[in-house]
Coordinates of N, CA and C in Angstrom, one line a residue:
P275 N 1.1 -1.0 0.4 CA 0.2 0.1 0.1 C 0.8 0.8 0.2
S276 N 0.6 2.0 -0.3 CA 1.3 3.3 -0.6 C 1.4 4.0 1.1
P277 N 2.0 5.0 1.3 CA 2.0 5.4 2.6 C 1.4 6.3 3.3
R278 N 0.4 6.1 5.0 CA -0.6 6.6 5.0 C -0.2 6.7 6.7
D279 N -1.3 7.7 6.9 CA -1.7 8.0 8.3 C -2.8 7.7 8.4
D280 N -3.0 7.8 10.1 CA -4.5 7.4 10.6 C -5.2 6.4 10.0
H281 N -5.0 5.4 9.8 CA -5.5 4.3 9.3 C -5.4 2.9 10.6
V282 N -6.7 1.9 9.8 CA -6.5 0.8 11.1 C -5.8 -0.9 10.6
A283 N -6.0 -1.0 11.6 CA -4.9 -2.6 11.4 C -5.2 -4.1 12.3
C284 N -5.5 -4.9 12.0 CA -6.3 -6.0 12.8 C -5.8 -7.0 12.2
R285 N -5.6 -8.0 13.4 CA -4.9 -9.6 12.7 C -6.0 -10.6 12.9
V286 N -6.5 -11.2 11.9 CA -7.4 -12.4 11.8 C -6.4 -13.3 11.4
A287 N -5.8 -14.8 12.0 CA -5.1 -15.6 11.7 C -3.5 -15.1 11.5
G288 N -3.2 -15.7 10.5 CA -1.8 -15.8 9.6 C -1.1 -13.8 9.1
S289 N -2.5 -12.8 8.8 CA -3.1 -12.0 8.3 C -3.2 -10.8 9.0
M290 N -2.7 -10.0 8.5 CA -2.7 -8.4 9.1 C -3.3 -7.5 8.1
Y291 N -4.5 -7.2 7.9 CA -5.2 -5.9 7.6 C -5.2 -5.2 7.7
V292 N -5.3 -3.6 6.6 CA -5.0 -2.6 7.1 C -6.5 -1.6 5.6
F293 N -7.0 -1.0 6.4 CA -8.3 -0.3 6.0 C -7.7 1.5 6.4
G294 N -8.4 2.0 4.8 CA -8.6 3.7 4.4 C -7.3 4.0 4.9
G295 N -7.0 5.4 6.1 CA -6.2 6.3 5.8 C -6.4 6.7 5.4
C296 N -5.0 8.4 5.2 CA -4.8 9.5 4.4 C -3.1 8.9 4.4
T297 N -3.4 10.3 2.7 CA -1.7 10.9 2.5 C -1.6 11.7 3.3
A298 N -0.3 12.6 3.9 CA -0.3 13.6 4.4 C -0.5 14.8 3.9
M299 N -1.7 14.9 2.7 CA -2.0 16.1 1.9 C -3.3 15.8 2.1
G300 N -4.0 14.9 2.8 CA -4.9 14.9 3.6 C -6.6 13.9 2.6
L301 N -5.8 13.3 1.7 CA -6.5 12.4 0.8 C -6.9 11.2 1.4
A302 N -7.8 11.3 1.4 CA -8.2 9.4 2.8 C -8.6 8.6 0.8
F303 N -8.2 7.3 1.5 CA -8.5 5.9 1.3 C -9.3 5.2 1.4
T304 N -10.2 4.0 0.5 CA -11.0 3.4 0.7 C -10.2 1.4 0.4
D305 N -8.9 1.3 0.7 CA -8.8 0.2 -0.1 C -8.3 -0.4 1.2
L306 N -8.2 -1.6 1.3 CA -7.9 -3.0 2.1 C -6.8 -3.6 1.6
W307 N -6.0 -3.8 2.7 CA -5.2 -5.0 2.2 C -4.5 -5.6 2.7
E308 N -4.0 -7.2 2.4 CA -4.0 -8.1 3.6 C -1.9 -8.2 3.7
Y309 N -1.4 -8.0 4.6 CA -0.2 -8.2 4.5 C -0.4 -10.1 5.2
A310 N 1.0 -10.9 4.4 CA 0.6 -12.7 4.7 C 2.3 -12.2 5.9
L311 N 1.5 -12.4 6.9 CA 2.4 -12.6 8.2 C 3.9 -13.7 7.7
D312 N 3.5 -14.4 7.4 CA 4.3 -16.3 7.4 C 5.1 -15.3 6.0
T313 N 5.0 -15.2 5.3 CA 5.4 -14.7 3.8 C 6.0 -12.8 3.5
R314 N 5.8 -12.0 4.7 CA 5.5 -10.8 4.6 C 5.1 -10.1 3.5
V315 N 4.2 -10.7 2.4 CA 4.0 -9.9 1.4 C 3.1 -9.3 1.3
W316 N 2.2 -7.7 0.4 CA 1.2 -7.1 0.9 C 0.5 -7.8 -0.2
T317 N -1.0 -7.8 -0.8 CA -1.9 -7.8 -1.1 C -3.1 -7.2 -0.9
Q318 N -3.3 -6.2 -2.3 CA -4.5 -5.6 -2.3 C -6.0 -6.4 -2.2
V319 N -6.9 -6.3 -1.0 CA -7.9 -7.7 -1.1 C -9.0 -6.7 -2.7
V320 N -9.4 -7.4 -2.9 CA -10.2 -7.1 -4.1 C -12.2 -7.6 -3.8
S321 N -12.9 -6.7 -3.5 CA -14.2 -7.1 -3.4 C -15.1 -7.9 -4.5
A322 N -15.6 -9.1 -3.8 CA -16.2 -9.9 -5.2 C -17.2 -9.0 -5.6
R323 N -18.4 -8.9 -4.5 CA -19.5 -8.1 -4.3 C -19.2 -6.6 -3.5
G324 N -20.4 -6.3 -3.5 CA -20.7 -5.0 -2.2 C -19.5 -3.8 -3.0
S325 N -19.9 -2.8 -1.7 CA -18.7 -1.6 -2.4 C -18.3 -1.1 -0.6
P326 N -17.1 -1.2 -1.1 CA -16.3 -0.6 -0.1 C -16.8 0.5 0.7
P327 N -16.9 0.3 2.2 CA -17.2 2.0 2.5 C -16.8 3.5 2.2
S328 N -17.0 4.0 2.0 CA -16.2 5.6 1.7 C -15.2 5.8 2.7
P329 N -14.5 6.6 1.9 CA -12.7 6.7 2.6 C -13.1 7.4 4.4
R330 N -12.3 7.1 4.8 CA -12.1 7.8 6.1 C -10.6 7.7 6.6
V331 N -11.1 8.4 7.6 CA -10.0 8.1 8.9 C -9.7 8.6 10.4
G332 N -9.1 7.8 11.4 CA -9.8 7.8 12.9 C -11.4 6.7 12.8
H333 N -10.8 5.7 12.3 CA -11.9 4.7 12.0 C -11.5 3.7 13.6
S334 N -12.4 2.5 12.9 CA -11.9 1.3 14.1 C -12.7 0.0 13.4
L335 N -11.5 -0.6 13.4 CA -11.9 -2.3 13.0 C -11.3 -3.1 13.8
I336 N -11.7 -4.2 13.7 CA -11.6 -5.3 14.1 C -12.7 -6.3 13.9
P337 N -11.5 -7.8 14.4 CA -11.9 -9.2 13.5 C -13.4 -9.7 14.5
L338 N -14.0 -10.5 14.1 CA -14.8 -11.1 14.5 C -15.4 -12.6 13.3
G339 N -14.8 -13.4 14.3 CA -14.7 -14.7 13.1 C -14.3 -14.3 12.0
N340 N -14.8 -14.7 10.7 CA -13.9 -14.7 9.7 C -14.4 -13.1 8.7
R341 N -14.9 -12.6 9.9 CA -15.8 -10.9 9.2 C -14.5 -10.1 9.7
L342 N -14.1 -8.9 9.0 CA -13.6 -7.5 9.6 C -15.2 -6.5 9.9
M343 N -15.4 -5.9 11.1 CA -16.2 -4.8 11.1 C -15.6 -3.7 11.6
L344 N -15.7 -2.5 10.6 CA -15.5 -1.7 10.5 C -16.8 -0.4 11.2
F345 N -16.3 0.6 11.8 CA -17.0 1.3 12.7 C -16.0 3.2 12.5
G346 N -17.1 3.5 12.6 CA -16.9 5.2 12.3 C -15.8 5.9 11.3
G347 N -15.8 7.0 12.4 CA -14.5 7.6 11.3 C -14.7 9.0 11.1
R348 N -13.8 9.5 10.2 CA -14.5 10.6 9.5 C -13.6 11.1 8.8
Y349 N -14.3 11.6 7.7 CA -13.8 12.6 6.6 C -14.5 13.8 5.6
L350 N -14.5 13.8 5.6 CA -15.4 15.8 5.2 C -16.3 15.7 6.7
N351 N -16.7 14.9 7.2 CA -17.6 15.0 8.5 C -17.3 13.5 9.6
E352 N -18.2 13.7 10.3 CA -17.8 12.1 11.1 C -19.1 11.6 10.5
L353 N -18.2 10.2 10.8 CA -19.2 8.9 10.1 C -19.6 8.6 11.6
D354 N -20.2 7.2 11.5 CA -21.0 6.9 12.3 C -21.8 5.3 11.5
S355 N -21.3 5.1 10.7 CA -21.7 3.4 9.7 C -20.8 2.8 10.2
V356 N -21.5 1.3 10.0 CA -21.0 0.3 9.9 C -21.4 -0.6 9.4
H357 N -19.9 -1.2 8.9 CA -19.5 -2.3 7.8 C -18.6 -3.5 8.0
C358 N -19.4 -4.4 7.2 CA -18.7 -5.8 7.7 C -18.3 -6.7 6.3
F359 N -17.1 -6.9 6.3 CA -16.2 -7.6 5.3 C -16.2 -9.4 5.7
D360 N -16.6 -10.2 5.0 CA -16.4 -11.3 4.7 C -14.9 -11.7 4.6
L361 N -14.3 -12.3 5.0 CA -12.4 -12.4 4.4 C -12.9 -13.7 3.7
Q362 N -14.2 -15.1 3.4 CA -14.3 -16.0 2.7 C -14.8 -15.4 1.7
R363 N -15.8 -14.8 1.4 CA -16.9 -14.4 0.4 C -16.3 -13.4 -0.6
R364 N -14.8 -12.7 0.2 CA -14.4 -11.7 -0.1 C -15.8 -10.8 -0.8
R365 N -16.5 -10.1 0.2 CA -17.8 -9.6 -0.2 C -18.0 -8.3 1.1
W366 N -18.1 -6.9 0.8 CA -18.6 -5.8 1.5 C -20.2 -5.3 2.0
S367 N -20.4 -5.8 3.3 CA -22.4 -5.2 3.5 C -21.8 -4.5 4.8
D368 N -23.5 -3.9 4.7 CA -23.6 -2.6 5.9 C -24.7 -3.3 6.3
P369 N -24.0 -4.2 7.2 CA -25.5 -5.1 8.6 C -26.2 -3.3 9.0
A370 N -27.5 -4.2 8.9 CA -28.6 -3.4 10.1 C -28.1 -3.4 11.7
V371 N -27.9 -2.3 12.3 CA -27.3 -2.0 13.5 C -28.9 -1.5 14.3
G372 N -29.1 -1.4 15.7 CA -30.4 -0.7 15.9 C -29.6 -0.1 17.3
G373 N -30.4 0.4 18.7 CA -29.6 0.9 19.8 C -29.3 2.6 19.6
E374 N -28.9 3.2 20.4 CA -28.6 4.2 20.7 C -27.2 4.6 20.1
H375 N -26.7 6.0 19.6 CA -24.9 5.9 19.4 C -24.4 5.7 20.8
P376 N -23.1 5.4 20.4 CA -21.9 5.0 21.5 C -21.7 6.9 22.1

């Protein structure tokens, strides 16, 4: 991936995943990358289905089974959306959520 700040990363099994962030000039990314810990190789993860979340910085990313859950962040304004990436099916989805905002 290109150099970036304010991105997120999390580990699932033998890989680390990185999403989003921005350049030093403030251009935000909407890409997802996988770093294989054993081979030390970066690969851009291409979604088979679904649209990736909008560009963002300052967000959260956590593993949940074979999925990555992305929440919040900001880019031009505050974002409070939740997005899910299924690592097996290679697709983004926007799960329905309820309740009060944190």
